[in-house]
Each structure stands twice: as structure tokens, then as C-alpha cells.
Amino acid sequence: MSTKTPIRFLDGGLGTTLESPPHNAKFKADSSLWSSDFLVTSPRTLSGVHRAFVEAGADVLLTATYQASFEGFAATKKAGTPESALNKDKENKRSSGQDDSATYSKEEASVVMRNAVSLAKEAFASSQCAGSKNIGKHVALSLGAYGATTKPSTEYSGEYTPEHMQTVEGLVDWHDQRLEVFRDDEATWNDVNYVSFETLPVLKEVQAVRRVMAKHNTTQHFREWWISCVFPNDDLTLPDGSPVSAVVEAMLTNRGDQGQRPWGIGINCTDIKKLDMLLHQYEAAAQSILDTDDTQDASARRAQWPWLVTYPDGAQGSVYNTETQQWEIDPEMKKKGPQRPWHEELAQIITKTAERGRWKGILVGGCCKTTPDDIRKLRSQLATIESDAYFLESG
């Protein structure tokens, strides 16, 4: 195995890019679909954003399915349905015990969600850099936390309701149903290269998705996949209070019926100021689990390590209000003055991480408030740094 760490590039914040010029999207506060709503209202706009990230140097595109769920589509009127007709239809169907024909059935929602995979794949083929440079370009199926699909969203608090969604079993059932939308359609699954469980705020959800992948990610249809958690707390714990050591143990331990071990583990939608400290804690926890055989040489031990997947937000002092679905300036951060450019800070963190030589590889990108230009600058920054610790796999 090469001593250099391979680096691949993920895209940036899809929803927040849609909110920015030239798209200027206004997401509805009463909708839990957020960017997934564009699968219905403007797939062409989604395609344009995907292409922009490809042309900025992204090797991996996340699908517009982060907030997609049966519940969200069931509460969403079909394109062209007047509000008055929607309300009348809901009232009639509710009284008769039938499904809402003005909103999306499970079958209809499944078709819309699967189309997100096609849109991401087509973005590679239709981008200005299509051709040989698209070798090694991949689609990652984005599956957000259960809390990302609720209204208001609870992926930053982990305060899940109803009560059965606070159990591993309840979360297994919920994630199982959503993954089946993609896994049970052969053409769609063939276009999926990675599966991403993102922004998980509770330890039980980490345990749940491993069980789901053990069921669905069989040898014949195997896909590399990752688990990524969110750390909004100042003490570097999950929203449910779990420390990093417990999080990494839940991700990687193979004792008993733990489910399938992921190809990658990581951190997303987290303040970049916390990232370096979190990565050191991730590495210490992973080392205690993986580097237990002293008879192996360093290369053999490293082969046991997963990929690191990290895509911090680029909020630069802004805080997301889950009630209003708006970004608000943090007064305390404003007092500290201008922030260091996001791409420079992240490039330095990734370089130092690669120099420690732990991870099998690094997949790096951005989350909320990061744009195609941020990804372009990040890739350029890492390409110009003289380091023997890593190499850029493509582009």
C-alpha cells in the first residue's frame, strides 16, 4: 500500500447553493422536503447546480434526497395543484379513509426520489468537463437523518418523536423503508456508487443504519458507504450527549450483532473550528479499535482503517434556525471579526490529517453554505501544497 493518502472531493451545500444567486430559491417554511422539493418543482435547476459542482472539481455528487421521505411527500401537493383543491381533497380523503390524490403516494414519491440519482449521474455526462476526466466520478445516495425529514427538523437536536423513533428498532424500520426505494430498483441501484447516511445526531441511529446496510448491502449488490455525524455542541459531543469515543465505537465495532462496518466514517454539517479537535478524537478512538494486533506492520494495520469522510459547513459565523429555516448571524462570532477563508482552513486541516497517516483515504467537501467556488478553491489549495502525505486521485 502506498504511504500517500488518496484524496477525493465531494460537492458542497446543495440547498444553500440553491438559496444563493443566481437561483435565489425560497424554501417553504411549512415543507420538510427543502432541496428535495426541487425534484418536483425544478429538476432542471438541480441539474445546473450538480453540473456547477462537477465543473468545480467534485469527484462525488450527493443526490438531492437528504430530506426526502414518504412523510414529506405525503404532505406535499403535486405540481399544479391549487391550494384550495389540495385542502378540499385532504378533507374528503381523510373523512373517507383514502389516500390524498392531490399529494404524493408512496409509489409516486418513490419515482421522484429515484429520479434524483439519474439527475446526479447525468450531471457528470452533461458538464463541460465531460469525457475522460469523468473517469472516477461517482454518485452518492444522500440519506439524511430521520430528524432531517421532520418539521421542524431535529437533526441538530436529536429530539425525535414519536416515541418509537427513539429506539433502534424504530429507526431501523424507517431507514429500511427509505433505502428500499433505491435498492429494490435495479436500474437506480446500478447508478449508485456510494450510500451516505448523513448528519446523524443520535447513537441509536448509527447502530440502526449499520443493521439496515447489513440487510441490503449484499455481496452481489455491494456499495461502499459511510456514516457521518453532526457535532453542534461546544463539548464536541453528539446532540444526544454521546462522546466521540462512543460514536466511533458504534461505527466500527464488530462485536455481536453490530451490523455491517462502513467503508467510511466522518463528520459533516459541523463548524470548521471544531473539525481538527474532532478528527484527533476520531483517530484516537479508531486506533483503540483497529490497531489491536501488534504482530501486524504499519501497512497491514492501516489497511484495516476506513476512509475519512468530512464536509464541514461554511457558515462563517451564521447559525441555522430550524424553526424559520433561515440562516442568522451569530452575534458572538461577529464580534471576532473576519474569519479565515474556509478553503484555506480546511486544506490545512486535511494536510495535517494526511500527514498523520491513519486513514485509508480522505473524501473531503463542504456542507451548508459552501458553494462550487469553495470546492474549486479547496481543490486548488490542496493541489498547490507541497506534501508527500497525500495525492489527489483524479481531476
Coordinates of C-alpha atoms in Angstrom, one line a residue:
M1 CA 0.0 0.0 0.0
S2 CA 1.2 3.5 -0.9
T3 CA 2.2 5.6 2.1
K4 CA 0.5 8.5 0.5
T5 CA -3.2 9.1 1.4
P6 CA -5.5 9.4 -1.6
I7 CA -7.9 12.4 -1.6
R8 CA -11.2 12.6 -3.4
F9 CA -13.5 15.6 -3.5
L10 CA -17.1 15.8 -2.5
D11 CA -19.5 18.5 -3.6
G12 CA -20.8 21.3 -1.3
G13 CA -24.1 22.6 0.1
L14 CA -26.8 21.8 -2.3
G15 CA -29.7 23.5 -0.5
T16 CA -27.8 26.6 0.4
T17 CA -26.4 26.9 -3.1
L18 CA -30.0 26.9 -4.4
E19 CA -30.7 29.7 -2.0
S20 CA -27.9 31.8 -3.3
P21 CA -27.6 33.8 -6.6
P22 CA -28.4 33.1 -9.4
H23 CA -31.0 30.6 -8.2
N24 CA -32.3 32.6 -5.2
A25 CA -34.6 29.8 -4.1
K26 CA -37.1 30.4 -1.3
F27 CA -37.8 27.3 0.6
K28 CA -41.2 26.9 2.2
A29 CA -41.2 27.0 6.0
D30 CA -44.1 24.6 6.0
S31 CA -42.3 21.9 4.0
S32 CA -39.9 19.3 5.2
L33 CA -38.5 18.5 1.8
W34 CA -36.2 21.5 1.4
S35 CA -33.9 20.9 -1.6
S36 CA -35.7 17.7 -2.4
D37 CA -38.7 19.9 -3.3
F38 CA -36.8 20.8 -6.5
L39 CA -37.1 17.2 -7.7
V40 CA -40.8 18.2 -8.2
T41 CA -40.7 21.9 -8.9
S42 CA -37.5 22.4 -10.9
P43 CA -35.3 19.4 -11.7
R44 CA -33.5 21.4 -14.3
T45 CA -32.3 23.8 -11.6
L46 CA -31.0 20.9 -9.6
S47 CA -29.1 19.6 -12.6
G48 CA -27.5 23.0 -13.1
V49 CA -26.2 23.1 -9.5
H50 CA -24.9 19.5 -9.8
R51 CA -23.0 20.5 -13.0
A52 CA -21.5 23.5 -11.3
F53 CA -20.0 21.3 -8.6
V54 CA -18.7 18.9 -11.2
E55 CA -17.0 21.7 -13.1
A56 CA -15.6 23.0 -9.8
G57 CA -13.8 19.6 -9.4
A58 CA -16.1 17.4 -7.4
D59 CA -15.4 13.7 -7.8
V60 CA -18.6 12.7 -5.9
L61 CA -22.0 14.2 -6.1
L62 CA -24.6 13.8 -3.4
T63 CA -28.2 13.3 -4.6
A64 CA -31.0 15.7 -3.7
T65 CA -32.5 13.2 -1.3
Y66 CA -31.2 14.3 2.0
Q67 CA -34.6 15.4 3.3
A68 CA -36.7 13.1 1.0
S69 CA -39.2 10.8 2.8
F70 CA -42.6 9.3 2.3
E71 CA -43.9 11.5 5.0
G72 CA -42.6 14.7 3.4
F73 CA -44.0 13.8 0.0
A74 CA -47.3 12.8 1.6
A75 CA -47.6 16.4 2.9
T76 CA -46.6 17.9 -0.4
K77 CA -49.1 18.9 -3.1
K78 CA -48.4 17.7 -6.6
A79 CA -47.2 20.3 -9.1
G80 CA -50.0 22.4 -10.4
T81 CA -52.5 21.5 -7.6
P82 CA -54.2 24.7 -6.3
E83 CA -54.1 25.2 -2.6
S84 CA -57.9 25.2 -2.3
A85 CA -58.2 22.0 -4.2
L86 CA -55.4 20.4 -2.0
N87 CA -57.2 21.3 1.2
K88 CA -60.6 20.1 -0.1
D89 CA -59.1 16.9 -1.3
K90 CA -57.3 16.3 2.0
E91 CA -60.6 16.8 3.9
N92 CA -62.5 14.5 1.6
K93 CA -59.9 11.7 1.6
R94 CA -59.4 12.0 5.4
S95 CA -63.1 11.5 6.0
S96 CA -63.3 8.5 3.7
G97 CA -60.0 7.0 4.9
Q98 CA -58.4 7.2 1.5
D99 CA -55.1 8.5 0.4
D100 CA -54.6 12.1 -0.7
S101 CA -54.7 12.1 -4.5
A102 CA -53.5 15.7 -4.6
T103 CA -50.4 14.7 -2.7
Y104 CA -47.8 12.0 -3.4
S105 CA -48.5 8.4 -2.8
K106 CA -45.6 6.1 -1.8
E107 CA -45.3 4.8 -5.3
E108 CA -45.3 8.4 -6.8
A109 CA -42.8 9.6 -4.1
S110 CA -40.5 6.6 -4.9
V111 CA -40.4 7.6 -8.6
V112 CA -39.5 11.2 -7.7
M113 CA -36.8 10.1 -5.2
R114 CA -35.2 7.7 -7.7
N115 CA -35.0 10.4 -10.3
A116 CA -32.6 12.2 -8.1
V117 CA -30.0 9.5 -8.8
S118 CA -30.4 10.0 -12.5
L119 CA -30.1 13.8 -12.2
A120 CA -26.8 13.4 -10.4
K121 CA -25.4 10.9 -12.9
E122 CA -26.4 13.0 -15.9
A123 CA -24.6 16.0 -14.4
F124 CA -21.3 14.3 -15.0
A125 CA -22.1 13.5 -18.6
S126 CA -23.5 16.9 -19.4
S127 CA -20.9 19.0 -17.7
Q128 CA -18.3 21.0 -19.7
C129 CA -15.6 18.7 -18.4
A130 CA -17.3 15.5 -19.6
G131 CA -15.2 12.8 -21.1
S132 CA -12.1 11.1 -19.9
K133 CA -11.9 13.4 -16.9
N134 CA -15.1 11.9 -15.7
I135 CA -13.5 8.6 -15.0
G136 CA -13.7 8.1 -11.3
K137 CA -16.7 10.4 -10.9
H138 CA -19.4 8.9 -8.7
V139 CA -22.9 9.4 -7.4
A140 CA -23.5 9.2 -3.6
L141 CA -27.0 8.4 -2.5
S142 CA -27.7 11.0 0.2
L143 CA -29.8 9.7 3.1
G144 CA -30.2 12.2 5.9
A145 CA -31.0 11.5 9.5
Y146 CA -34.6 10.9 10.4
G147 CA -34.6 14.3 12.1
A148 CA -33.8 15.9 8.8
T149 CA -37.2 14.9 7.4
T150 CA -39.3 16.2 10.3
K151 CA -41.0 19.6 10.6
P152 CA -39.2 21.4 12.2
S153 CA -36.1 19.5 11.5
T154 CA -34.4 17.8 14.5
E155 CA -31.1 16.5 13.2
Y156 CA -29.3 19.2 15.2
S157 CA -31.1 18.4 18.5
G158 CA -31.7 14.6 18.2
E159 CA -35.1 15.2 19.9
Y160 CA -37.0 12.5 17.9
T161 CA -40.8 12.0 18.1
P162 CA -42.9 9.9 18.2
E163 CA -41.5 7.7 20.9
H164 CA -40.8 4.6 18.8
M165 CA -38.4 6.8 16.8
Q166 CA -36.2 7.0 19.9
T167 CA -35.5 3.3 19.6
V168 CA -33.0 1.4 17.4
E169 CA -35.8 -0.8 16.1
G170 CA -38.0 2.2 15.1
L171 CA -35.1 3.8 13.3
V172 CA -34.2 0.5 11.5
D173 CA -37.7 0.2 10.2
W174 CA -37.8 3.8 9.0
H175 CA -34.4 3.8 7.2
D176 CA -35.1 0.3 5.8
Q177 CA -38.2 1.6 4.0
R178 CA -36.4 4.6 2.5
L179 CA -33.4 2.6 1.4
E180 CA -35.6 0.0 -0.3
V181 CA -36.9 2.8 -2.7
F182 CA -33.4 2.8 -4.3
R183 CA -32.2 -0.7 -3.5
D184 CA -35.2 -2.5 -5.0
D185 CA -35.0 -0.8 -8.3
E186 CA -32.1 -2.4 -10.2
A187 CA -31.5 0.4 -12.7
T188 CA -31.4 3.0 -10.0
W189 CA -29.1 0.9 -7.7
N190 CA -26.7 0.4 -10.7
D191 CA -26.2 4.2 -10.9
V192 CA -25.4 4.5 -7.2
N193 CA -21.7 4.3 -6.3
Y194 CA -21.9 5.2 -2.6
V195 CA -24.5 5.3 0.1
S196 CA -24.3 8.2 2.6
F197 CA -26.0 8.3 6.0
E198 CA -25.5 11.9 6.9
T199 CA -25.8 14.3 9.9
L200 CA -26.8 11.5 12.3
P201 CA -27.3 13.1 15.8
V202 CA -28.0 10.1 18.0
L203 CA -26.0 7.0 18.7
K204 CA -29.0 4.7 18.2
E205 CA -29.3 5.9 14.6
V206 CA -25.7 5.0 13.9
Q207 CA -26.5 1.5 15.2
A208 CA -29.7 1.4 13.2
V209 CA -28.1 2.2 9.8
R210 CA -25.5 -0.5 10.2
R211 CA -28.2 -3.1 10.6
V212 CA -30.0 -1.7 7.6
M213 CA -26.9 -2.0 5.4
A214 CA -26.2 -5.5 6.7
K215 CA -29.6 -6.5 5.3
H216 CA -29.4 -4.7 1.9
N217 CA -25.7 -4.3 1.1
T218 CA -25.2 -7.9 0.0
T219 CA -22.1 -9.2 -1.9
Q220 CA -23.9 -9.2 -5.3
H221 CA -25.1 -5.6 -5.0
F222 CA -22.5 -4.2 -2.6
R223 CA -21.9 -0.5 -2.4
E224 CA -19.3 1.4 -0.5
W225 CA -21.0 3.5 2.2
W226 CA -20.4 5.9 5.0
I227 CA -21.8 7.2 8.3
S228 CA -21.3 10.9 9.1
C229 CA -22.4 12.6 12.3
V230 CA -23.0 16.2 13.4
F231 CA -21.4 17.9 16.4
P232 CA -23.2 21.1 17.2
N233 CA -22.3 21.0 20.9
D234 CA -19.4 23.0 22.3
D235 CA -18.2 20.0 24.3
L236 CA -17.7 18.0 21.0
T237 CA -20.5 15.5 21.7
L238 CA -23.4 14.4 19.6
P239 CA -26.7 16.2 20.3
D240 CA -27.7 13.2 22.4
G241 CA -24.7 13.7 24.6
S242 CA -22.6 10.8 23.2
P243 CA -18.8 11.4 23.2
V244 CA -16.7 10.8 20.1
S245 CA -15.3 7.5 21.6
A246 CA -18.8 6.0 21.8
V247 CA -19.7 7.3 18.3
V248 CA -16.7 5.7 16.7
E249 CA -17.2 2.5 18.6
A250 CA -20.8 2.3 17.4
M251 CA -19.5 2.9 13.8
L252 CA -16.7 0.4 13.8
T253 CA -17.0 -2.3 16.5
N254 CA -17.8 -5.7 15.1
R255 CA -18.8 -7.4 18.3
G256 CA -22.0 -9.4 18.2
D257 CA -24.9 -8.2 16.0
Q258 CA -23.4 -4.8 15.2
G259 CA -24.4 -4.8 11.5
Q260 CA -22.1 -4.0 8.6
R261 CA -19.0 -2.0 9.1
P262 CA -19.0 1.1 6.9
W263 CA -16.4 1.9 4.2
G264 CA -16.1 5.4 5.6
I265 CA -16.8 7.3 8.8
G266 CA -16.8 11.0 9.4
I267 CA -18.2 14.4 10.3
N268 CA -20.5 16.8 8.4
C269 CA -22.5 19.9 8.9
T270 CA -20.2 21.0 11.8
D271 CA -18.4 24.2 12.5
I272 CA -15.0 24.0 10.8
K273 CA -13.4 25.4 14.0
K274 CA -14.2 22.2 15.8
L275 CA -13.0 19.9 13.0
D276 CA -9.3 19.4 13.9
M277 CA -10.1 18.6 17.5
L278 CA -12.8 16.2 16.4
L279 CA -10.5 14.4 13.9
H280 CA -7.9 13.8 16.6
Q281 CA -10.6 12.3 18.8
Y282 CA -11.9 10.1 15.9
E283 CA -8.4 8.9 15.3
A284 CA -7.7 8.0 18.9
A285 CA -11.0 6.1 19.1
A286 CA -10.5 4.3 15.9
Q287 CA -6.9 3.4 16.8
S288 CA -8.1 1.7 20.0
I289 CA -10.5 -0.4 18.0
L290 CA -8.5 -1.2 14.9
D291 CA -4.8 -1.2 15.9
T292 CA -5.0 -4.1 18.3
D293 CA -2.7 -6.6 16.5
D294 CA 0.9 -5.8 17.4
T295 CA 2.1 -8.5 15.1
Q296 CA 1.0 -6.6 12.0
D297 CA 3.2 -4.0 10.4
A298 CA 2.0 -0.4 9.9
S299 CA 0.8 -1.1 6.3
A300 CA -1.3 -4.0 7.4
R301 CA -2.8 -2.1 10.3
R302 CA -3.6 0.8 8.1
A303 CA -5.4 -1.5 5.7
Q304 CA -8.0 -2.1 8.5
W305 CA -8.8 1.6 8.7
P306 CA -11.8 3.1 6.9
W307 CA -11.9 6.2 4.7
L308 CA -12.4 9.5 6.4
V309 CA -15.3 11.5 5.1
T310 CA -15.5 15.1 6.2
Y311 CA -17.5 18.0 4.9
P312 CA -17.8 20.8 7.5
D313 CA -20.1 23.7 6.9
G314 CA -19.0 27.1 5.6
A315 CA -21.4 29.2 7.7
Q316 CA -18.6 31.5 8.9
G317 CA -20.4 32.8 11.9
S318 CA -24.0 32.1 10.8
V319 CA -26.3 29.7 12.7
Y320 CA -29.3 27.9 11.1
N321 CA -32.6 28.4 12.8
T322 CA -34.6 25.1 12.3
E323 CA -37.9 26.8 13.1
T324 CA -37.7 29.6 10.5
Q325 CA -35.4 27.6 8.1
Q326 CA -33.2 30.8 7.9
W327 CA -29.5 31.5 8.5
E328 CA -28.9 34.1 11.2
I329 CA -25.7 35.9 12.2
D330 CA -24.2 34.7 15.5
P331 CA -23.5 38.0 17.4
E332 CA -20.6 36.4 19.3
M333 CA -18.9 35.3 16.1
K334 CA -19.5 38.7 14.6
K335 CA -17.5 40.3 17.4
K336 CA -14.5 38.2 16.5
G337 CA -14.1 39.9 13.1
P338 CA -13.3 38.4 9.7
Q339 CA -12.9 34.6 9.5
R340 CA -10.0 32.8 7.7
P341 CA -11.2 31.7 4.3
W342 CA -12.9 28.3 4.6
H343 CA -10.9 26.6 1.8
E344 CA -7.6 27.6 3.4
E345 CA -8.5 26.4 6.8
L346 CA -9.9 23.1 5.6
A347 CA -6.9 22.5 3.3
Q348 CA -4.6 22.9 6.3
I349 CA -6.6 20.5 8.4
I350 CA -6.7 17.9 5.7
T351 CA -3.0 18.2 5.1
K352 CA -2.2 17.7 8.7
T353 CA -4.6 14.8 8.9
A354 CA -3.0 13.1 5.9
E355 CA 0.5 13.6 7.4
R356 CA -0.6 11.6 10.4
G357 CA -1.1 8.7 8.0
R358 CA -4.0 6.9 9.7
W359 CA -6.9 6.9 7.2
K360 CA -7.0 4.6 4.1
G361 CA -8.2 7.7 2.2
I362 CA -9.9 11.0 2.6
L363 CA -13.1 12.2 0.9
V364 CA -13.5 15.9 1.6
G365 CA -16.0 18.5 0.6
G366 CA -18.4 21.1 2.1
C367 CA -21.8 21.2 3.7
C368 CA -24.1 24.1 4.4
K369 CA -23.1 27.5 2.8
T370 CA -20.3 26.0 0.7
T371 CA -20.5 26.8 -3.0
P372 CA -19.0 25.4 -6.2
D373 CA -16.4 28.2 -5.9
D374 CA -15.5 27.0 -2.4
I375 CA -14.9 23.4 -3.8
R376 CA -12.8 24.8 -6.7
K377 CA -10.6 26.8 -4.2
L378 CA -10.3 23.9 -1.9
R379 CA -9.1 21.6 -4.7
S380 CA -6.7 24.2 -6.0
Q381 CA -5.3 24.8 -2.5
L382 CA -4.6 21.2 -1.8
A383 CA -3.1 20.8 -5.3
T384 CA -0.6 23.6 -4.7
I385 CA 0.5 22.5 -1.2
E386 CA 3.8 20.6 -1.4
S387 CA 3.3 17.5 0.6
D388 CA 4.4 13.9 0.4
A389 CA 1.5 12.8 2.6
Y390 CA -1.3 12.7 0.0
F391 CA -2.2 12.8 -3.7
L392 CA -5.3 13.9 -5.5
E393 CA -6.9 10.8 -7.1
S394 CA -8.4 12.5 -10.2
G395 CA -9.0 15.7 -12.0

